[in-house]
Coordinates of C-alpha atoms in Angstrom, one line a residue:
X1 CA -11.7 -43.1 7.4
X2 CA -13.7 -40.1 5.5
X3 CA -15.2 -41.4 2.8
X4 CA -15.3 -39.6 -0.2
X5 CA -18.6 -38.8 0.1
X6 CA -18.2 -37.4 3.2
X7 CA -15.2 -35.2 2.1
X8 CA -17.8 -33.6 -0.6
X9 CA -20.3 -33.2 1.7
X10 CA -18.3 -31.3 3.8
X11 CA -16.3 -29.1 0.7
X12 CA -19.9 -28.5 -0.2
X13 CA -20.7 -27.2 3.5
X14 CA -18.0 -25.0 3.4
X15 CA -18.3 -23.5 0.0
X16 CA -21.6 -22.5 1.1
X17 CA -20.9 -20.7 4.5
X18 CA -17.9 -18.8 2.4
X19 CA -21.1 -17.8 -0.2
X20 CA -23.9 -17.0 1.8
X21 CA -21.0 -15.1 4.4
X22 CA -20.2 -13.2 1.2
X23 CA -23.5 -12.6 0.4
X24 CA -24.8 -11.3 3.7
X25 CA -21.6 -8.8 3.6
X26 CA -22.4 -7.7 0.2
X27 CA -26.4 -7.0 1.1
X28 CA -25.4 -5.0 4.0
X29 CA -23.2 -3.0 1.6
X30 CA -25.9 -2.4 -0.6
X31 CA -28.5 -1.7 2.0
X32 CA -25.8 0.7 3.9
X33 CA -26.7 -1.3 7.2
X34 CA -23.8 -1.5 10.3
X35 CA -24.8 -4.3 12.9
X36 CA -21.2 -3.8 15.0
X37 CA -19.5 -6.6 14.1
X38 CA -16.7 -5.1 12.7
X39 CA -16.2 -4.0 16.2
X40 CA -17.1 -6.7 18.0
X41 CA -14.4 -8.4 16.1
X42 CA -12.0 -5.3 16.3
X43 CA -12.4 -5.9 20.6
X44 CA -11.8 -9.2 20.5
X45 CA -8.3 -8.8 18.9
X46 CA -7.7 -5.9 20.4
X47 CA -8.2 -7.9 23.9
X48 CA -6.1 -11.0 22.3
X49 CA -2.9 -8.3 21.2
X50 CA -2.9 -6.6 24.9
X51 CA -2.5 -10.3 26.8
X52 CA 0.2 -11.8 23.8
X53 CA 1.8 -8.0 24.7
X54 CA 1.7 -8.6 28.8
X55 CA 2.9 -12.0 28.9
X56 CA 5.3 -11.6 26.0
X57 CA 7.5 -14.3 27.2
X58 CA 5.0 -17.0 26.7
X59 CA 5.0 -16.4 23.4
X60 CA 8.0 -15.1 22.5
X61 CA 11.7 -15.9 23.2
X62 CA 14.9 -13.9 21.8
X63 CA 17.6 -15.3 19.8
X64 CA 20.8 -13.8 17.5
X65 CA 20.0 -11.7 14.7
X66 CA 22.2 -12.5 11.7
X67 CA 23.3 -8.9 9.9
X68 CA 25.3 -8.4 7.0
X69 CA 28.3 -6.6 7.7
X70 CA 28.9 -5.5 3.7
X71 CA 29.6 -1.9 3.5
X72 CA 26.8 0.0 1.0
X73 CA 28.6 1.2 -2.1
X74 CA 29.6 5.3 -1.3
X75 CA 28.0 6.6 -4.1
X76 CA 24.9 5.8 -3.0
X77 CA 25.5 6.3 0.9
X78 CA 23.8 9.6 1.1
X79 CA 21.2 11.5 -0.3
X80 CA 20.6 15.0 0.9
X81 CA 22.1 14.1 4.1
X82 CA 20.2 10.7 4.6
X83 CA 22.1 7.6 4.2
X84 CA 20.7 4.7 2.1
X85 CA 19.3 2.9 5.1
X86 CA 17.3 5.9 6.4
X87 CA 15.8 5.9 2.6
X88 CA 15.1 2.4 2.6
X89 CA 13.2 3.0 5.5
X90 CA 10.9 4.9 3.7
X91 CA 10.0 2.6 1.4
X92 CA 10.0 -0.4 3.7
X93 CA 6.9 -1.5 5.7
X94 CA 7.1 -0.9 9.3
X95 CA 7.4 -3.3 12.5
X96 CA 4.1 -2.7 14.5
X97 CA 5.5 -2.1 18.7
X98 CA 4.0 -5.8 19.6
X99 CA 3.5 -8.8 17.8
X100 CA 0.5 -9.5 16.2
X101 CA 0.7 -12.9 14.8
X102 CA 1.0 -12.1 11.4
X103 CA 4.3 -13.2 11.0
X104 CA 6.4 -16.3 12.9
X105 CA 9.4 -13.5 14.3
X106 CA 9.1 -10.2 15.1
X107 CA 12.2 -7.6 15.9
X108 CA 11.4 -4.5 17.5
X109 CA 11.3 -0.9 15.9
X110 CA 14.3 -0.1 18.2
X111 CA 16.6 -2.4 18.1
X112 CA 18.5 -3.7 14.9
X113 CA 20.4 -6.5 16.3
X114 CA 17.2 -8.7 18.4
X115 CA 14.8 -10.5 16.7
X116 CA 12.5 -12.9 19.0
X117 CA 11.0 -16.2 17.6
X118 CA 8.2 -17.5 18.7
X119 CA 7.9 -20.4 21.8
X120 CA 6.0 -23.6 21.3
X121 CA 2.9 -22.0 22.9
X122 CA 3.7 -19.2 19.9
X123 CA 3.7 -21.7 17.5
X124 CA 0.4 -23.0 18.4
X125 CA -1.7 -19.6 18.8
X126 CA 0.4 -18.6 15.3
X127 CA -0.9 -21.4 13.6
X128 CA -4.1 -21.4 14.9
X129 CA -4.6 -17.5 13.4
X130 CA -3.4 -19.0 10.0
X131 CA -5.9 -21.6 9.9
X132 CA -8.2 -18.9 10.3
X133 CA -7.2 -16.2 8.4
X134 CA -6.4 -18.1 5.4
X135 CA -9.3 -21.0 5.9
X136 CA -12.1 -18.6 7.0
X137 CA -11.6 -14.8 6.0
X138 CA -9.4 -15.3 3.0
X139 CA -12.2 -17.1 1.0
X140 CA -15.1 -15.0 2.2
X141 CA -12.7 -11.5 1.2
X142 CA -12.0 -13.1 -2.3
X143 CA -15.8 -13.7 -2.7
X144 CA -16.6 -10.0 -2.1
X145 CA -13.6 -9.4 -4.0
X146 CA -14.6 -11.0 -7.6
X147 CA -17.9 -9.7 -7.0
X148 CA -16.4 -6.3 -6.5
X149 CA -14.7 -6.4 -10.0
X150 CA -18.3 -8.0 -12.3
X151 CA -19.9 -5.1 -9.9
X152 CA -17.9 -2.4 -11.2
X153 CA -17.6 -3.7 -14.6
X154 CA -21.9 -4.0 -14.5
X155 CA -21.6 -0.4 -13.2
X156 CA -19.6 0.6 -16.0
X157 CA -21.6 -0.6 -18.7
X158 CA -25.0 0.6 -17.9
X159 CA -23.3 4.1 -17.2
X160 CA -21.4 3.9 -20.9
X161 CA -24.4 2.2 -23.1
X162 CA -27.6 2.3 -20.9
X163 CA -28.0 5.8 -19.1
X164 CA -28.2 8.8 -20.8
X165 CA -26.7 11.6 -18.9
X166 CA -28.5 13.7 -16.6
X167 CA -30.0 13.0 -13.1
X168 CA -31.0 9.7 -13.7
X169 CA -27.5 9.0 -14.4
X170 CA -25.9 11.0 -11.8
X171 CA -28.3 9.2 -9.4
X172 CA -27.3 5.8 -10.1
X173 CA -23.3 6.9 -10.6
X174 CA -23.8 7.7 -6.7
X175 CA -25.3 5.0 -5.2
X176 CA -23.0 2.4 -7.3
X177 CA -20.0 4.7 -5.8
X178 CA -21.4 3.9 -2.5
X179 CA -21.6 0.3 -3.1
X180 CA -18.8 -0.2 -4.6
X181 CA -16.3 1.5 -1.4
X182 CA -19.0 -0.3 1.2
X183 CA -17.5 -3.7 -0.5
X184 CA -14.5 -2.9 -0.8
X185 CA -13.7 -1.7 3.1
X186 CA -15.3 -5.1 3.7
X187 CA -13.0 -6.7 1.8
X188 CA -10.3 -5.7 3.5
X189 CA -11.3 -6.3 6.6
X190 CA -11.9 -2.2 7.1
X191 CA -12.7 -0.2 10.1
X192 CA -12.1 3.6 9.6
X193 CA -12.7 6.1 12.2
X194 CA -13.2 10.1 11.1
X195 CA -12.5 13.1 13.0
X196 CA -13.0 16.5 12.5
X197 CA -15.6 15.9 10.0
X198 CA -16.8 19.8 9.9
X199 CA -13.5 20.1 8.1
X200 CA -14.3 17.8 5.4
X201 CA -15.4 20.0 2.8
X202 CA -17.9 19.6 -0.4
X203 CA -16.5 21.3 -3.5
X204 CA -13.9 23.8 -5.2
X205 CA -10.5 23.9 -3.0
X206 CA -8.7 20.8 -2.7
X207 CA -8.0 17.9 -0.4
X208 CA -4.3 16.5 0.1
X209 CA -3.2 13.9 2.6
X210 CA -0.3 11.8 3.0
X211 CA 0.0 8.8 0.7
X212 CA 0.6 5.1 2.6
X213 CA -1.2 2.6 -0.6
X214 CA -4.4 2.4 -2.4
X215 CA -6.0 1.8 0.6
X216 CA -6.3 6.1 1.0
X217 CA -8.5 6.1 -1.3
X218 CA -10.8 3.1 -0.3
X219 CA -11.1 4.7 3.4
X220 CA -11.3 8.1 1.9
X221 CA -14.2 7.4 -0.7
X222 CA -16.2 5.5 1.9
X223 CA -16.8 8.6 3.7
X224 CA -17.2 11.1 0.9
X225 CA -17.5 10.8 -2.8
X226 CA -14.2 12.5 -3.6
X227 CA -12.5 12.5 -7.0
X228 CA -8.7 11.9 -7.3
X229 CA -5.3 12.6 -8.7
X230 CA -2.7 9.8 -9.1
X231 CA -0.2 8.2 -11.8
X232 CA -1.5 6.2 -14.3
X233 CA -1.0 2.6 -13.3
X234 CA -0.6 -0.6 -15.4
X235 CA -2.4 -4.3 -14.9
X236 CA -5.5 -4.8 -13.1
X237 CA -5.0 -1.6 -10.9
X238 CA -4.7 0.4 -14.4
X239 CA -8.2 -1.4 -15.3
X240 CA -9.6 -0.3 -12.4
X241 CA -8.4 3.1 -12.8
X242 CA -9.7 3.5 -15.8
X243 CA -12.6 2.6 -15.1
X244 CA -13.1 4.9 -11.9
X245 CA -11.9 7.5 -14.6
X246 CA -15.2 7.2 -16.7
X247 CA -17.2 6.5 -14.1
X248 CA -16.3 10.1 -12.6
X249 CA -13.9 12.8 -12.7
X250 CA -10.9 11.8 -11.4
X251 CA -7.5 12.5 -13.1
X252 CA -5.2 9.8 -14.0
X253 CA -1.6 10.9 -15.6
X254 CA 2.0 9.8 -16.5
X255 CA 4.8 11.7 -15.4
X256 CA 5.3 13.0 -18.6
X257 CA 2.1 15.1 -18.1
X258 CA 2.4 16.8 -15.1
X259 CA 2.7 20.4 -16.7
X260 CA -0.7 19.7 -18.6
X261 CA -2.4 18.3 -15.8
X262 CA -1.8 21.8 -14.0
X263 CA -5.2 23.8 -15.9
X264 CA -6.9 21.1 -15.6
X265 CA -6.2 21.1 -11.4
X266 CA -6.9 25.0 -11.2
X267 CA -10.5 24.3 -13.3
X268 CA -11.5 21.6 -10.8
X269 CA -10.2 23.4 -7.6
X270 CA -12.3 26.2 -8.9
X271 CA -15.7 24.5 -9.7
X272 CA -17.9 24.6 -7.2
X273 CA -20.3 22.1 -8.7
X274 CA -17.3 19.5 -9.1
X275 CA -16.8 16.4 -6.7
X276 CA -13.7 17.5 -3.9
X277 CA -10.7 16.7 -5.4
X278 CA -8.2 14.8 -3.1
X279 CA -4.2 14.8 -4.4
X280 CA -1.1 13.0 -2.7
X281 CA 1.2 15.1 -3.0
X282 CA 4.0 13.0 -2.0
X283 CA 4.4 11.5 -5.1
X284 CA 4.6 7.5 -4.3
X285 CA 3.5 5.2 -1.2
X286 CA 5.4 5.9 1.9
X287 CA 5.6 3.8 5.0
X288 CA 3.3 4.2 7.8
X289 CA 5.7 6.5 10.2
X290 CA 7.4 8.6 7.6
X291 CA 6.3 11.7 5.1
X292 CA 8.1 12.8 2.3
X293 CA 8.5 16.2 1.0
X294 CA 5.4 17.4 -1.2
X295 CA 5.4 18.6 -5.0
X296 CA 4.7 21.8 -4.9
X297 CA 2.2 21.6 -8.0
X298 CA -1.0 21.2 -5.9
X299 CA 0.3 24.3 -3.8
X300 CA 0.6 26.8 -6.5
X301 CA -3.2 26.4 -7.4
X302 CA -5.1 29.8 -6.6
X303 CA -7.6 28.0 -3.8
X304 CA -7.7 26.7 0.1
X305 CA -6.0 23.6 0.7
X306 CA -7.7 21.0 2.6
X307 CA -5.1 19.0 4.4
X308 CA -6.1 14.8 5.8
X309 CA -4.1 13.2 7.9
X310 CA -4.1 9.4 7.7
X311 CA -3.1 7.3 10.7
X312 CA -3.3 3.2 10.0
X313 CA -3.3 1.1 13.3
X314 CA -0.4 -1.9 12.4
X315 CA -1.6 -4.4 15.1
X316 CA -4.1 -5.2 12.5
X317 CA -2.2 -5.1 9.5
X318 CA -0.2 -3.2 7.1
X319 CA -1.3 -1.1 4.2
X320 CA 1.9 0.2 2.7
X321 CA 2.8 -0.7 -0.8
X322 CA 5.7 -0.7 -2.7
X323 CA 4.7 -1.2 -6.6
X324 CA 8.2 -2.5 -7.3
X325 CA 8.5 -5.3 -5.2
X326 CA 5.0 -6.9 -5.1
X327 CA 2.3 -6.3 -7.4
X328 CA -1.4 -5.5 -7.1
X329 CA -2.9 -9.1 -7.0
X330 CA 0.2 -9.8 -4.7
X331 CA -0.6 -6.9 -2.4
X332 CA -4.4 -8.0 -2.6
X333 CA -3.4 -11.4 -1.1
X334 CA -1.6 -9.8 1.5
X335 CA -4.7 -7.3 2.3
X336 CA -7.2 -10.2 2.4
X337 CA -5.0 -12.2 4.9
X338 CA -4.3 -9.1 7.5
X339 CA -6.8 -9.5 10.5
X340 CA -8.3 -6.0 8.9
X341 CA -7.3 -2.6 8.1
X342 CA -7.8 0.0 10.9
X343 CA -7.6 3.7 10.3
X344 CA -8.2 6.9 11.8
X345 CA -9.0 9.9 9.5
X346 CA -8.5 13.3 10.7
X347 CA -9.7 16.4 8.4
X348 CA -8.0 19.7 9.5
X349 CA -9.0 23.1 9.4
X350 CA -8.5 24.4 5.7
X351 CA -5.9 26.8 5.2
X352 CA -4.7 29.4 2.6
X353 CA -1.3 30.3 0.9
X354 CA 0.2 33.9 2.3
X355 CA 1.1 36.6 0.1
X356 CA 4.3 36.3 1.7
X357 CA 4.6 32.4 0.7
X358 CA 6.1 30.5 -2.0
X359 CA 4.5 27.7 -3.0
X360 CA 7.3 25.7 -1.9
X361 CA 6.8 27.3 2.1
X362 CA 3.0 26.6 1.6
X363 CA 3.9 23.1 1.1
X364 CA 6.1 22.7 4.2
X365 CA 3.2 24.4 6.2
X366 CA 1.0 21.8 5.0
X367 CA 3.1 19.1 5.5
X368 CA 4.0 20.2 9.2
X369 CA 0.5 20.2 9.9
X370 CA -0.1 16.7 8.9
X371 CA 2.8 15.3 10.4
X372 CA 2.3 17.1 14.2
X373 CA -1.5 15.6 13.7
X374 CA -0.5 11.9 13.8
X375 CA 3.3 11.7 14.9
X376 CA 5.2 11.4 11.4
X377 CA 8.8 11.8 10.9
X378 CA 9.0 14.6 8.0
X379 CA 12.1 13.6 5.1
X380 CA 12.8 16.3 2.8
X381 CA 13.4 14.1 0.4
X382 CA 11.2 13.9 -3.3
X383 CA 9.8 10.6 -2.9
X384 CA 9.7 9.4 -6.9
X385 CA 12.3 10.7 -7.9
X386 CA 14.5 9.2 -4.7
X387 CA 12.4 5.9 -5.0
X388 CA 13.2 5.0 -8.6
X389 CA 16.9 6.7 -8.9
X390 CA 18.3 5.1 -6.0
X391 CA 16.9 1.5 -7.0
X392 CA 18.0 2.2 -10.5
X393 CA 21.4 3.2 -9.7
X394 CA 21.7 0.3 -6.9
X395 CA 20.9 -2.1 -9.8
X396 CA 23.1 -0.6 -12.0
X397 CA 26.3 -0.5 -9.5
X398 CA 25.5 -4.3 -9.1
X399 CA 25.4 -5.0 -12.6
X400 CA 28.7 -2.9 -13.1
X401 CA 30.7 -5.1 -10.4
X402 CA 28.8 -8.3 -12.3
X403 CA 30.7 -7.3 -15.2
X404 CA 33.7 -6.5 -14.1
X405 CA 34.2 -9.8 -11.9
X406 CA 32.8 -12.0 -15.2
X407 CA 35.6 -9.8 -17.1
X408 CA 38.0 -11.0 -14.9
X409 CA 37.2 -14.7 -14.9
X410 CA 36.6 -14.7 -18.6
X411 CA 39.9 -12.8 -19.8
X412 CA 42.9 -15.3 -20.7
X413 CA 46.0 -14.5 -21.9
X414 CA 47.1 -15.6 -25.6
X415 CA 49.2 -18.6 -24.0
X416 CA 46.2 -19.7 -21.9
X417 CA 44.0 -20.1 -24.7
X418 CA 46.6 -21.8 -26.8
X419 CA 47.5 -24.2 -24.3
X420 CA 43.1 -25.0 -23.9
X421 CA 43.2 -25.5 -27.3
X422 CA 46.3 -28.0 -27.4
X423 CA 44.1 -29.4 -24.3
X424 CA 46.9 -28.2 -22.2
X425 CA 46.4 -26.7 -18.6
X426 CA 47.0 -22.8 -18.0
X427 CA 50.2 -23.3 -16.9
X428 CA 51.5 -25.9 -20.0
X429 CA 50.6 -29.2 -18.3
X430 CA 48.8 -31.9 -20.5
X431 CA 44.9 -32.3 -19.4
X432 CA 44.0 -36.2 -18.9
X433 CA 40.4 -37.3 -20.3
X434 CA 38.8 -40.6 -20.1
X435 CA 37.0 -41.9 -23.0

């Protein structure tokens, strides 16, 4: 039997490798050191995913897939030709082509009805990854993470009330940039690979890419130091934003905004001396194998456009987000518990609108580009406005047939209700009660 000074002794153990584990991540960040462990541990499961993928059957066994056999409401069956499913798809996080113990099923990206549990040997190997990933890197990832936020608030403050501007200023905004990006692709278990870095270019013109989550920006800003252009966001993630906002010059805006935010793009994209401004032109956070159609407000900007192509490796983990099903501390969770975020970058050669092209065309060009680059499946489809009215309309068919079946179980005809209040029965017969 364990004592309990023994089961102190050992919390006290414990707390401490999660602390100075922490701490040796967080003086690497600051030091801008790499000793290939990321790597190392990148092989490892790389070498663990390839055998579970091999001998599949020892670890996984089919069984009947339970579907709902409702038919969708018709007036929300298709938009622009895509039926509801294909536009859930978008907005739904997808399956990675093996399973990579993240989750105790897995169903296959091309098949609907087969889903495969795991075996007994499954269970054991699944388990043993959520001991780990829960007892080991969770802890150490929420350690960096806390420090993260007092780091950035610190940041903040001496940037606000301590530093006047100038270069001394500028000087120290750049290195806490640095630090604060190393941190957080620790954090999330990050490993980001970039190609075509003679593409990635330093000032005026801007920089779009497709949009999966606010992991973009994290793998994005620990390459460069790149300004952005996003919607406003509430909570924590709003804090944050904020933040980032007076740190540097990145635009945050409501919907509402969008025609004043225009001059404000066309003076950045023409200031040389600014930071490279990266939009998602997309609109919202789209799943890993999909990319919607783009707003054609960065296009109509008189500059080159930069176009990024962002290519996550779902073995690993999954970085898509939908805002209205989770929220950021819930997506946060879910970051710190994937085995770690893998990404691979690619800057294209910048191009330029054509006399000839609308800004509409110059968008699809763009787009095209992107999608050839890493193999996504183009929707001509306006992501936000899609997102949020087919949701809102979903909601509101179901709360119309709500209505009308309570209508029908509340309404009673005049003799009904006299009959309940003589404490007779619908049809005229006396009700019984015991006393």
């Amino acid at each position: 039997m364990m004592t309990i000074t023994s089961i102190l002794s050992w919390t006290s153990t414990l707390i401490n490798f999660y602390l100075y584990s922490a701490l040796s991540i967080i003086i690497t960040a600051w030091l801008g050191l790499d000793f290939g462990l990321s790597r190392l541990y990148v092989n490892i499961l790389e070498k663990l995913f390839h055998f579970i993928k091999k001998n599949e059957s020892l670890f996984l066994k089919s069984c009947d897939n339970v579907t709902s056999n409702g038919q969708s409401d018709p007036a929300v069956d298709k938009i622009n030709g895509y039926t509801k499913h294909e536009i859930d798809q978008c907005f739904t996080a997808e399956v990675p082509e093996s399973w990579n113990l993240l989750t105790p099923t897995w169903k296959p990206r091309d098949s609907e009805d087969t889903v495969y549990e795991v075996t007994r040997l499954g269970k054991l190997v699944y388990f043993a990854g959520l001991v780990f990933r829960f007892g080991l890197i969770f802890p150490i990832r929420l350690v960096i993470f806390v420090y993260n936020l007092v780091h950035i608030i610190s940041a903040l403050f001496v940037l606000t009330f301590v530093l006047p501007p100038g270069k001394l200023r500028n000087a120290y905004y750049r290195f806490m940039w640095k630090v604060t990006f190393r941190c957080a692709t620790q954090n999330f278990g990050g490993l980001f690979r970039y190609h075509g870095t003679d593409y990635c270019f330093k000032a005026g013109g801007v920089a779009v890419s497709n949009h999966t989550g606010p992991l973009d920006i994290v793998c994005l800003a620990d390459h460069v130091r790149y300004s952005f252009l996003g919607r406003q966001r509430n909570g924590l993630l709003g804090y944050v934003y904020k933040a980032i906002e007076v740190c540097g010059a990145n635009i945050w805006f409501e919907m509402k905004d969008k025609e004043i935010i225009k001059d404000r793009l066309q003076a950045r994209a023409s200031d040389p001396s600014s930071y490279p401004l990266v939009i998602f032109p997309e609109g919202t956070c789209t799943t890993t194998d999909r990319i919607l159609r783009f707003r054609k407000g960065s296009f109509e900007l008189d500059c080159s456009v930069y176009p990024i192509a962002i290519k996550y490796d779902l073995r690993f983990g999954n970085p898509f987000w939908n805002s209205k099903t989770i929220g950021f501390l819930g997506i946060c969770v879910k970051f710190f518990t994937n085995w770690a975020i893998i990404a691979d970058v690619h800057y294209l050669a910048p191009v330029h609108r054509k006399d000839s092209e609308t800004a509409v065309e110059f968008s699809e060009r763009v787009r095209g580009l992107i999608a050839d680059k890493i193999g996504l499946k183009k929707i001509d489809l306006d992501g936000y406005k899609v997102k949020y009215s087919v949701e809102e309309t979903t909601s509101k068919l179901k709360q119309e047939k709500e209505l009308v079946v309570k209508d029908k179980i509340e309404r009673k005809t005049f003799s009904q209700i006299a009959n309940q209040s003589f404490n007779f029965g619908s049809n005229g017969d006396l009700l019984t009660r015991s006393y």
